[in-house]
Short mmCIF file of C-alpha atoms and ligand atoms in Angstrom, two decimals:
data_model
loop_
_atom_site.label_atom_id
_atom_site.label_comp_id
_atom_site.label_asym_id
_atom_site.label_seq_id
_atom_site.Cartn_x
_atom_site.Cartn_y
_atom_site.Cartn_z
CA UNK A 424 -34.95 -1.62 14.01
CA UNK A 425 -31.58 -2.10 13.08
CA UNK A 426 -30.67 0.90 10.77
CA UNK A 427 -30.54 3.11 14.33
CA UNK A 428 -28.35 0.65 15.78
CA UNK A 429 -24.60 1.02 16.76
CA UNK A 430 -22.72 -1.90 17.41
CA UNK A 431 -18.97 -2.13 18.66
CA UNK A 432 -16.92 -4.96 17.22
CA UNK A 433 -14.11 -5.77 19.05
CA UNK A 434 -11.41 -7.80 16.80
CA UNK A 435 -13.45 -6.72 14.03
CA UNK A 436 -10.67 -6.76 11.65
CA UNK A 437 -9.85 -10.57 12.23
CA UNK A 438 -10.98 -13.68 10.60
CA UNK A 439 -14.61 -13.87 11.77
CA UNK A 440 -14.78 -10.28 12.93
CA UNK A 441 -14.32 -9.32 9.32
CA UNK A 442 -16.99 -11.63 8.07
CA UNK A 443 -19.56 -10.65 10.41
CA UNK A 444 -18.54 -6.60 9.85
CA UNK A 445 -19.53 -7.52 5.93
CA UNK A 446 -23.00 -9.35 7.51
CA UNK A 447 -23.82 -6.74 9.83
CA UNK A 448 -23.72 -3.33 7.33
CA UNK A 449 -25.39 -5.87 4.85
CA UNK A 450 -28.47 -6.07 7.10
CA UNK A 451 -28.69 -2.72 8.32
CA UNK A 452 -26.51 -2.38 11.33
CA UNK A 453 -23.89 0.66 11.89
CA UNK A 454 -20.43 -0.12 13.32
CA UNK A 455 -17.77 0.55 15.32
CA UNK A 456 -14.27 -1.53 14.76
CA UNK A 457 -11.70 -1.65 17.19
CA UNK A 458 -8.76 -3.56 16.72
CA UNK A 459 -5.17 -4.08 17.77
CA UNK A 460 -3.81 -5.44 14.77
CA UNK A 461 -2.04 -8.03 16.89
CA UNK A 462 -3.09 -10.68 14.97
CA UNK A 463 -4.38 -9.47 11.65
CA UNK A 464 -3.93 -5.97 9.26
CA UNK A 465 -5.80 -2.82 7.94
CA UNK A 466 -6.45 -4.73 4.58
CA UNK A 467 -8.77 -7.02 5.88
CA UNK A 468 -10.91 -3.77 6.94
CA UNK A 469 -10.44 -1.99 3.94
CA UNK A 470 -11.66 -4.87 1.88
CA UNK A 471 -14.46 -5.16 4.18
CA UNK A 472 -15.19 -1.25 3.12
CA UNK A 473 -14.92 -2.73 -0.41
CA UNK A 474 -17.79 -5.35 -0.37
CA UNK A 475 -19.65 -3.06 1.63
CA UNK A 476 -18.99 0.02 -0.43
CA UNK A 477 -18.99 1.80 2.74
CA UNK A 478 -16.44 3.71 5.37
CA UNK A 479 -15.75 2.20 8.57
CA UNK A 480 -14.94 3.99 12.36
CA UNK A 481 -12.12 1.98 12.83
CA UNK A 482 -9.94 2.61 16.36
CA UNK A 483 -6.53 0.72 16.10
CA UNK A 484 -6.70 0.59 20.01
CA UNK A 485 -6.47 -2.85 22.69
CA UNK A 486 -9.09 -3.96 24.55
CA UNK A 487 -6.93 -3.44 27.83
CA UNK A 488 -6.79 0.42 26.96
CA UNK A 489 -9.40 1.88 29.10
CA UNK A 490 -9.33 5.35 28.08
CA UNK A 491 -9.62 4.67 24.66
CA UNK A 492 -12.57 2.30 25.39
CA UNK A 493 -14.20 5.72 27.62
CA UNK A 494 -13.92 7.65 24.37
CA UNK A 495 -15.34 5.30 21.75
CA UNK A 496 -18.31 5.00 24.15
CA UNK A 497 -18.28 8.74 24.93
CA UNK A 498 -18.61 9.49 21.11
CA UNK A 499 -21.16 7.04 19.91
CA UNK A 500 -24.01 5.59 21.05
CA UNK A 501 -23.60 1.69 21.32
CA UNK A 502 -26.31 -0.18 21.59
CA UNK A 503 -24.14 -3.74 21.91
CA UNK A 504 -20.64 -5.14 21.66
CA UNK A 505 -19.51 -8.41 19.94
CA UNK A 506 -16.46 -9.20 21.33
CA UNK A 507 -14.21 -10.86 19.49
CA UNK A 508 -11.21 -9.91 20.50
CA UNK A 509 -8.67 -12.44 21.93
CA UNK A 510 -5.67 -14.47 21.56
CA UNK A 511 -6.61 -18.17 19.95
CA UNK A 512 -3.50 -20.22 19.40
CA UNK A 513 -3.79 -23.25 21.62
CA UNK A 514 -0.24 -24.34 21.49
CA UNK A 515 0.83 -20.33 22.31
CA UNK A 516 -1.60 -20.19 25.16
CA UNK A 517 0.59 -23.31 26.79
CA UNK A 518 3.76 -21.95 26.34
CA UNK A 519 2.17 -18.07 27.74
CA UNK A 520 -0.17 -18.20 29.42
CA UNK A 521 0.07 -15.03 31.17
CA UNK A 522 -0.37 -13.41 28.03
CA UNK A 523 -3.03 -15.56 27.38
CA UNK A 524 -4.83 -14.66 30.58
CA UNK A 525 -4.07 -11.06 30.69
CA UNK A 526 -5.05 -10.23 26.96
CA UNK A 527 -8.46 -12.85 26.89
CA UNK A 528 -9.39 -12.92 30.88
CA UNK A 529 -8.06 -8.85 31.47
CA UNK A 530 -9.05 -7.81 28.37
CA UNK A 531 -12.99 -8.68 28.51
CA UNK A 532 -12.78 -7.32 32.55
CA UNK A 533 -11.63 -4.31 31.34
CA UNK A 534 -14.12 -4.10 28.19
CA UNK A 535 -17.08 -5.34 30.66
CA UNK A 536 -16.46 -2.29 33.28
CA UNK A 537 -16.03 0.29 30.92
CA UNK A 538 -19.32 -0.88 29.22
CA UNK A 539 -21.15 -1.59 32.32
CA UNK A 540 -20.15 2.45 33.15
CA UNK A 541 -21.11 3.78 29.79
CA UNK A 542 -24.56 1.99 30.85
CA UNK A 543 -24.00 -0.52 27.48
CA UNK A 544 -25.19 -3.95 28.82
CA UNK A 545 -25.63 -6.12 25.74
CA UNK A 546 -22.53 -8.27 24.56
CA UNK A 547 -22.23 -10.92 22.80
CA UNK A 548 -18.90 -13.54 23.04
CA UNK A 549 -16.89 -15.60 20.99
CA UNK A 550 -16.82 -18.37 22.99
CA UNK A 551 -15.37 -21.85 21.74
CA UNK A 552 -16.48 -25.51 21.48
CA UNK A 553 -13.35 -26.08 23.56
CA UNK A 554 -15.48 -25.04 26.70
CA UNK A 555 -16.35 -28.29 26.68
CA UNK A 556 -13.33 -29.63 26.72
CA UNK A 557 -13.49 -33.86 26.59
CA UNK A 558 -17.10 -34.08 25.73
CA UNK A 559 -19.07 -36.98 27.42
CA UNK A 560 -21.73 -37.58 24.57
CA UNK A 561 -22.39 -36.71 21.01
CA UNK A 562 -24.01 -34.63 19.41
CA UNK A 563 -22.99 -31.82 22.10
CA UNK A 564 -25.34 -29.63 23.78
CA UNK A 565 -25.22 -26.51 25.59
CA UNK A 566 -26.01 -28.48 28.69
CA UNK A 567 -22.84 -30.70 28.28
CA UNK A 568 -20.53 -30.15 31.30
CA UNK A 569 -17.60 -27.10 30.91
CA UNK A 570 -14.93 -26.46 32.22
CA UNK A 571 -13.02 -29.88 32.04
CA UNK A 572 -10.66 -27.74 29.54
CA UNK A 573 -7.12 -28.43 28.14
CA UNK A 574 -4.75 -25.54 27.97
CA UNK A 575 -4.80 -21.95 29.04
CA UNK A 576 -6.78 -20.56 25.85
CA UNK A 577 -9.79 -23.13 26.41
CA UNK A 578 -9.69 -21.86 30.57
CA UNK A 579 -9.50 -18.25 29.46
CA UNK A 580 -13.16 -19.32 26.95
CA UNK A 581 -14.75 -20.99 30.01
CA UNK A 582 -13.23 -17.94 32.96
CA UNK A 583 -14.86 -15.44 30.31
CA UNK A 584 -18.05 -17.82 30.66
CA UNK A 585 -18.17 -17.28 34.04
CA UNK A 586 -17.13 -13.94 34.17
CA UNK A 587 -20.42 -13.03 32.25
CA UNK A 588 -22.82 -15.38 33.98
CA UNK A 589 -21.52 -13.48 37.32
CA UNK A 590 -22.07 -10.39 35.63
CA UNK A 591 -25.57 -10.74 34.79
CA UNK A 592 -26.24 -12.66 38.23
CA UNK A 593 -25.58 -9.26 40.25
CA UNK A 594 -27.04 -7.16 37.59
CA UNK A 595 -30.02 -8.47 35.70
CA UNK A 596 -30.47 -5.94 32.73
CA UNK A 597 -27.41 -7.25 31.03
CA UNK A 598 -28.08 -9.11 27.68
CA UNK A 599 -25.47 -11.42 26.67
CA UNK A 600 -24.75 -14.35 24.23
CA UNK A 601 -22.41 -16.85 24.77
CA UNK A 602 -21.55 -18.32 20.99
CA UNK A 603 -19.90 -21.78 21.35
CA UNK A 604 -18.25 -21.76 17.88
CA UNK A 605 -17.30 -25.22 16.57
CA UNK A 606 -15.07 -25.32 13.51
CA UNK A 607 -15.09 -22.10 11.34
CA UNK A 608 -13.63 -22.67 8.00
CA UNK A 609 -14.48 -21.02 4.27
CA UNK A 610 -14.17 -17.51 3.55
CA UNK A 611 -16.19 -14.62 1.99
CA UNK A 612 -17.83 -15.61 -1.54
CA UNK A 613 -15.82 -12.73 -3.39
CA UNK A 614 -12.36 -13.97 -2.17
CA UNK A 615 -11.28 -10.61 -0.59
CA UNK A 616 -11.26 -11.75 3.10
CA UNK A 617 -10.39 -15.07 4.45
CA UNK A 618 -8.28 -16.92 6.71
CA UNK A 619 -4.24 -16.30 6.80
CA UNK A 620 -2.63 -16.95 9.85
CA UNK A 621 0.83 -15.91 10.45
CA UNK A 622 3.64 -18.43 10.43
CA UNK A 623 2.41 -22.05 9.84
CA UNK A 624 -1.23 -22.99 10.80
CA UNK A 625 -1.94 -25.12 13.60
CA UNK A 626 -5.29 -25.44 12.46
CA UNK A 627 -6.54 -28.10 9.71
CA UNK A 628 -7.92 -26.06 6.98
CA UNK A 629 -5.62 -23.26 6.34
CA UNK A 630 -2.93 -25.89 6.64
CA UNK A 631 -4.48 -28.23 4.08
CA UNK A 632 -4.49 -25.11 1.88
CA UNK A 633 -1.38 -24.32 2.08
CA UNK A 634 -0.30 -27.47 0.94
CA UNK A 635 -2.60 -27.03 -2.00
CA UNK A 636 -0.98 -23.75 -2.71
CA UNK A 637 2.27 -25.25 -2.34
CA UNK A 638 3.37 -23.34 0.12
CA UNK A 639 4.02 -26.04 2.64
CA UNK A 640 4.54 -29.16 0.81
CA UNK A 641 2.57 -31.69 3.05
CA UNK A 642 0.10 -31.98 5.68
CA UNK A 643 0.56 -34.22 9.13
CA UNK A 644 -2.16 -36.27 10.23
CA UNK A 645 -2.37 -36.34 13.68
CA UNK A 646 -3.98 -39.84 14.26
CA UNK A 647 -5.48 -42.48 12.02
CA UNK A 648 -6.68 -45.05 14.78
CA UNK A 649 -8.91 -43.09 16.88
CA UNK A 650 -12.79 -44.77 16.60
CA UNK A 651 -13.96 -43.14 13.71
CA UNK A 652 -14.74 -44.49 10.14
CA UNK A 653 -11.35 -43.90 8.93
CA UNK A 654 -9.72 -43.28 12.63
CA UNK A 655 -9.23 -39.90 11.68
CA UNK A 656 -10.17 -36.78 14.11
CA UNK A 657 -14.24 -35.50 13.38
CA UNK A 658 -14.95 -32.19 13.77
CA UNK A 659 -18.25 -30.17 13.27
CA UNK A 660 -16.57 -27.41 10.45
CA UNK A 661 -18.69 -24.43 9.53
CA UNK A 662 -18.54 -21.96 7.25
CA UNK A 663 -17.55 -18.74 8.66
CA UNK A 664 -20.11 -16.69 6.43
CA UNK A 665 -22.63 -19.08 8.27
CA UNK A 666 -21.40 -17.90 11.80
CA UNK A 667 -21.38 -14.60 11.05
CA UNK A 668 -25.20 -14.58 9.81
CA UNK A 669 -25.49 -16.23 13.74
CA UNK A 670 -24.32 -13.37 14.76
CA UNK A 671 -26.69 -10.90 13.48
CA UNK A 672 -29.46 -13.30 14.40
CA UNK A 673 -28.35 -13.42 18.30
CA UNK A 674 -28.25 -9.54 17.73
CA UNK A 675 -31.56 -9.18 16.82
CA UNK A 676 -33.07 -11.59 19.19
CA UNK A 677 -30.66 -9.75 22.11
CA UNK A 678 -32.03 -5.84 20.91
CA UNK A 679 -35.77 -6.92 20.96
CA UNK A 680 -35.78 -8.58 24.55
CA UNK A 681 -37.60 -6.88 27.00
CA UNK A 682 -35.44 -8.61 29.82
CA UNK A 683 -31.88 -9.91 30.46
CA UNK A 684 -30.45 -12.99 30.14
CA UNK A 685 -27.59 -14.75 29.52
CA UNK A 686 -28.01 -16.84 26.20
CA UNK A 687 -26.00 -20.04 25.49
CA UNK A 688 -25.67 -20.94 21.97
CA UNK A 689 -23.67 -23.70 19.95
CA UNK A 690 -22.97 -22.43 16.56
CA UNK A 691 -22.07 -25.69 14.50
CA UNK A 692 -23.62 -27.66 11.60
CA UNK A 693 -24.14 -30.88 13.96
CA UNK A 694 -22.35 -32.52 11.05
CA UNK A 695 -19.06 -34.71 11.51
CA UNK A 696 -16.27 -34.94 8.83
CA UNK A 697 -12.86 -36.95 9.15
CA UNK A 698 -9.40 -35.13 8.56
CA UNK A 699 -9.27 -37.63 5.34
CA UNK A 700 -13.07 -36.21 4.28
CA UNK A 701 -11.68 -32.60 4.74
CA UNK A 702 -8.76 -33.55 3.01
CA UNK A 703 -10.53 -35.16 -0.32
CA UNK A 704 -13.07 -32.35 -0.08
CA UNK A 705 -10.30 -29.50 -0.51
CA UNK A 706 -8.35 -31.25 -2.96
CA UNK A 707 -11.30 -32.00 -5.44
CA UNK A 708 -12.51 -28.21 -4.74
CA UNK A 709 -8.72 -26.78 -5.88
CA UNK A 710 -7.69 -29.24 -8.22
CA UNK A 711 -4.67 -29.83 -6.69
CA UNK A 712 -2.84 -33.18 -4.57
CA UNK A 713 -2.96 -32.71 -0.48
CA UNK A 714 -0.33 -34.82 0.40
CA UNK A 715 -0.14 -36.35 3.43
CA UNK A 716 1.67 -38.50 6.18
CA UNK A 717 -0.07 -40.54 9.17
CA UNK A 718 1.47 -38.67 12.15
CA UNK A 719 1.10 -39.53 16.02
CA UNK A 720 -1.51 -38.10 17.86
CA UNK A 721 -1.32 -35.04 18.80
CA UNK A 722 -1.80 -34.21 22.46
CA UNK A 723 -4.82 -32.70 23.87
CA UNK A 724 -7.09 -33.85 20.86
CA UNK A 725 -10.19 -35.71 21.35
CA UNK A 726 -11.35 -38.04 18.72
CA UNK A 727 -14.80 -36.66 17.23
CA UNK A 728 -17.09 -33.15 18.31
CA UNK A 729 -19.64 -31.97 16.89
CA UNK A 730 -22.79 -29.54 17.79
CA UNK A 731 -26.15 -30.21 18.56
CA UNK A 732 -27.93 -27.64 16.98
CA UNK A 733 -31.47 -27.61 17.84
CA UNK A 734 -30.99 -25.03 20.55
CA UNK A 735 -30.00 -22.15 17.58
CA UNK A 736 -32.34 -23.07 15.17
CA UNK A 737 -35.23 -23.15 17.91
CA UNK A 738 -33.75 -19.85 19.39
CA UNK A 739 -32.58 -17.68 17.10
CA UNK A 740 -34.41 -19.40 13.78
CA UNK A 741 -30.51 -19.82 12.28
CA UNK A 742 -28.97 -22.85 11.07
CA UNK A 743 -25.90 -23.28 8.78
CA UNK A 744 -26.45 -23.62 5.33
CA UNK A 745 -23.04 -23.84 3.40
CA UNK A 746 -21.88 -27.49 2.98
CA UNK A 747 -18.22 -28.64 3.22
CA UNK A 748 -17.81 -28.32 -1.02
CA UNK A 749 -18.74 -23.99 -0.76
CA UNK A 750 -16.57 -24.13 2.65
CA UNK A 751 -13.29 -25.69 0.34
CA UNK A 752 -14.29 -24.03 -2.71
CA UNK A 753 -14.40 -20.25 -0.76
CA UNK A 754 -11.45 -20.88 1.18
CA UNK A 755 -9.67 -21.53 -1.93
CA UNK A 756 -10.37 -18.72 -3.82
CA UNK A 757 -9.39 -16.64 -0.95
CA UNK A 758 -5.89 -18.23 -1.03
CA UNK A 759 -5.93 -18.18 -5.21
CA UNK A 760 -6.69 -14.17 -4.99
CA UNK A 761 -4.52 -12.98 -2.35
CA UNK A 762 -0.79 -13.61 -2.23
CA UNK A 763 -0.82 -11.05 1.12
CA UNK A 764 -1.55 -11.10 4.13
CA UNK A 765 -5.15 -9.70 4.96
CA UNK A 766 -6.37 -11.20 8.19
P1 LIG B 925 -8.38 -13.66 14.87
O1 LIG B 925 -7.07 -13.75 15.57
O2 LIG B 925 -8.37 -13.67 13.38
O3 LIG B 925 -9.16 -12.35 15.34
C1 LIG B 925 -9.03 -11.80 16.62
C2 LIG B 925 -8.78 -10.32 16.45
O4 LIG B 925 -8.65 -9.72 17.76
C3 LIG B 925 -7.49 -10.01 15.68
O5 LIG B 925 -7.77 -9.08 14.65
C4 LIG B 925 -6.58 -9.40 16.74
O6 LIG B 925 -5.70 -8.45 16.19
C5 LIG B 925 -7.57 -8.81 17.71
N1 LIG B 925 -7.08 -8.68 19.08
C6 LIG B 925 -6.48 -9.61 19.85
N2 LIG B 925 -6.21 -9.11 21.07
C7 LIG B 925 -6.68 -7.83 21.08
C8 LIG B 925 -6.69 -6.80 22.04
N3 LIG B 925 -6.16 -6.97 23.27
N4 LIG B 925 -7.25 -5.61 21.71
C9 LIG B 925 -7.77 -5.40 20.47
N5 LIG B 925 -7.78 -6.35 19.51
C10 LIG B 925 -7.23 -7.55 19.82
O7 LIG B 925 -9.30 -14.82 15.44
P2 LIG B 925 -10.72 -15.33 14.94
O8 LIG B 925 -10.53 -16.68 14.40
O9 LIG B 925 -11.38 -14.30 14.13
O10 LIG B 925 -11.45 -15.49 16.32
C11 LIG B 925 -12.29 -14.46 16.86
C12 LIG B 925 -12.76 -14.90 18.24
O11 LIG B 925 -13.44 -16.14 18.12
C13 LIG B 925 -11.62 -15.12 19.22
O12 LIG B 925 -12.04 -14.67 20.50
C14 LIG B 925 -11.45 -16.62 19.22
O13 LIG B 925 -10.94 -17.11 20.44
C15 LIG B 925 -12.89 -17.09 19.02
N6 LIG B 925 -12.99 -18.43 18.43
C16 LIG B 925 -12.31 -18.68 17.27
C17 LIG B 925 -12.37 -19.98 16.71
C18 LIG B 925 -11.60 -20.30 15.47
O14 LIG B 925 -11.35 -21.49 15.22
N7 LIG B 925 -11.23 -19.36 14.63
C19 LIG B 925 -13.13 -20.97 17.35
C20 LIG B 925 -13.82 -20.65 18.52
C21 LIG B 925 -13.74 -19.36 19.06
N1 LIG B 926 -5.22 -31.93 12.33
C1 LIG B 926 -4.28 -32.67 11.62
N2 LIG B 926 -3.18 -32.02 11.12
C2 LIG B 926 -2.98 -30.69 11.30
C3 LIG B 926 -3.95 -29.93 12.02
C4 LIG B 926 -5.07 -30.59 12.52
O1 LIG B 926 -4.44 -33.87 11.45
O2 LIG B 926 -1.94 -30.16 10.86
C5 LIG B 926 -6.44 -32.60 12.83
C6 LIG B 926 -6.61 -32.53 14.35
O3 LIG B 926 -5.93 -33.62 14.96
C7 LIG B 926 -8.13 -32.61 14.49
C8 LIG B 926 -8.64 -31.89 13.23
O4 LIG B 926 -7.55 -31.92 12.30
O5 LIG B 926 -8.57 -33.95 14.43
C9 LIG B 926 -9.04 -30.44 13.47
O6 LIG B 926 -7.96 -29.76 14.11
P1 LIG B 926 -8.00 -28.19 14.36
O7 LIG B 926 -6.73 -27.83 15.09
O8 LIG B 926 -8.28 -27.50 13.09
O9 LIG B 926 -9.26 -27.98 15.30
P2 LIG B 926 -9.54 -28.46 16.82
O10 LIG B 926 -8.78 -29.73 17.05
O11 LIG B 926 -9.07 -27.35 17.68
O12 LIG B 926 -10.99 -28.68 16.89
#
């Protein structure tokens, strides 16, 4: 079923799009890459061609470009989109968020229409635990309100939400997936892709590596008395190899439906771990000292989320496998190997 299959990866060459590119060749799919390059670089995609062994269709072209999106779907045949295309930087998205609207919110309306016209109605979306926004009970589950969100990049997650729940309300052959990603952390097994953000990461793991690597020389802890067991932050981290095998699973169970619907998925491990855990994880998986100063809180942050996860495993027969040791041990490799930039 798949090997005839032609999906169009939007973002592809960014950190989970290039993960899931490796996943979906390795089970049979074809696909098509486009990519802006806004926030990433060719090298992830050609080492993707490198652990495939094969040669991607890749189209440097944005989302927002409507005649280039008429002529990838004028020269292949796509059976479905994952669309991960989008700006993610929380603190960015506060300080722009016109940008943050127009590329995330204008972006998908564009990619949704020209789809919708090319008669392609199965899509699946990177959509964010931060949908949620503060969430009322733990673990969290896809019925948990949304919408309650923080800053413009959370609003653009939950207006894309919408956007596709309308979408398949007036037109009930579309197929779509809503992913609610929690943490993705870890990196590709050989070390050739991984996680590199430009400038200094506002996220915890690539931060905590780049202490390790000495690049930065220590990490900020925002917090230590929130109610927690060390009054650190808790967060439900998963490996992105993990999330990327989600995504060929929602594939499959999207291509073999006989009818529409609009899926809603949390992709997580429904495990907790503390800032300090993540912190003593990554420094026993490098060898290396993290160290570290107890910082305020840092606005905006809730004290613990994580995933209920009985809704994927039910679903789409997926849950993640890769415990926070492989997570700090891959994500470390991938720094070790690569003194460039290739995400
Ligand atoms: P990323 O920045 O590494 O990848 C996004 C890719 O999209 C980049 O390669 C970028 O160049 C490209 N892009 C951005 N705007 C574009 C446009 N207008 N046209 C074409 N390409 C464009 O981010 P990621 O971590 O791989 O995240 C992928 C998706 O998952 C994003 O939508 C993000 O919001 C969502 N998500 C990420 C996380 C996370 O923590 N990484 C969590 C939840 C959801
Ligand atoms: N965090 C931290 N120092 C940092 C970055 C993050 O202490 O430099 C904490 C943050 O307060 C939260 C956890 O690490 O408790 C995960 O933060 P991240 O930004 O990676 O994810 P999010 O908060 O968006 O879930």
């Amino acid at each position: 079923m798949r090997q005839n299959k032609t999906i169009l990866v939007t973002g592809g060459a960014g950190y989970i799009g290039s993960h899931t590119c490796v996943e979906l060749i390795q089970n049979g799919y074809q696909i098509v890459v486009l990519d802006n390059y806004l926030n990433s670089t060719k090298l992830a995609l050609k080492r993707v061609e490198e652990i495939t062994q094969t040669s991607l269709k890749i189209y440097p072209q944005d989302i927002r470009n409507k005649m280039a999106l008429r002529q990838i779907f004028a020269q292949h045949n796509i059976d479905a989109i994952i669309h991960f295309a989008g700006l993610k930087a929380v603190g960015e998205s506060v300080a722009k968020p016109l940008t943050y609207y127009d590329n995330n919110v204008g972006g998908s309306i564009i990619l949704l229409k020209e789809a919708q016209k090319a008669g392609c109605k199965n899509l699946i979306f990177s959509s964010s635990a931060t949908v949620y926004g503060t969430p009322e009970k733990l673990p969290i589950t896809e019925n948990c309100p949304t919408g309650n969100t923080t800053n413009p990049y959370g609003t653009s997650k939950f207006m894309i939400e919408e956007i596709l729940q309308d979408t398949y309300q007036a037109d009930q052959a579309w197929k779509i997936a809503l992913l609610r990603y929690f943490n993705p952390v870890g990196a590709h097994a050989s070390g050739k892709i991984g996680e590199n953000p430009n400038g200094i990461p506002n996220n915890l793991m690539p931060f905590i590596a780049q202490v390790a690597s000495g690049k930065l020389n220590h990490l900020e802890v925002f917090g230590n008395d929130y109610d927690t067991l060390d009054g650190t932050g808790i967060r439900d981290y998963i490996h992105v190899m993990d999330l990327a095998k989600g995504h060929v699973l929602a594939l499959d169970y999207l291509l073999t439906k006989s009818k529409g619907e609009v899926l809603t998925v949390n992709l997580g491990t429904g495990k907790g771990y503390s800032v300090l855990q993540m912190v003593k994880a990554f420094a026993k998986a490098s060898g290396k000292k993290i160290p570290y100063t107890i910082e305020d809180r840092r606005p905006g942050d809730i004290a613990s989320c994580f995933a209920d996860v009985n809704k994927a495993h039910k679903i789409l027969n997926w849950h993640a496998e890769l415990d926070i040791e492989t997570m700090c041990s891959d994500a470390w490799r991938f720094i070790e190997k690569n003194s460039v930039k290739t995400s």
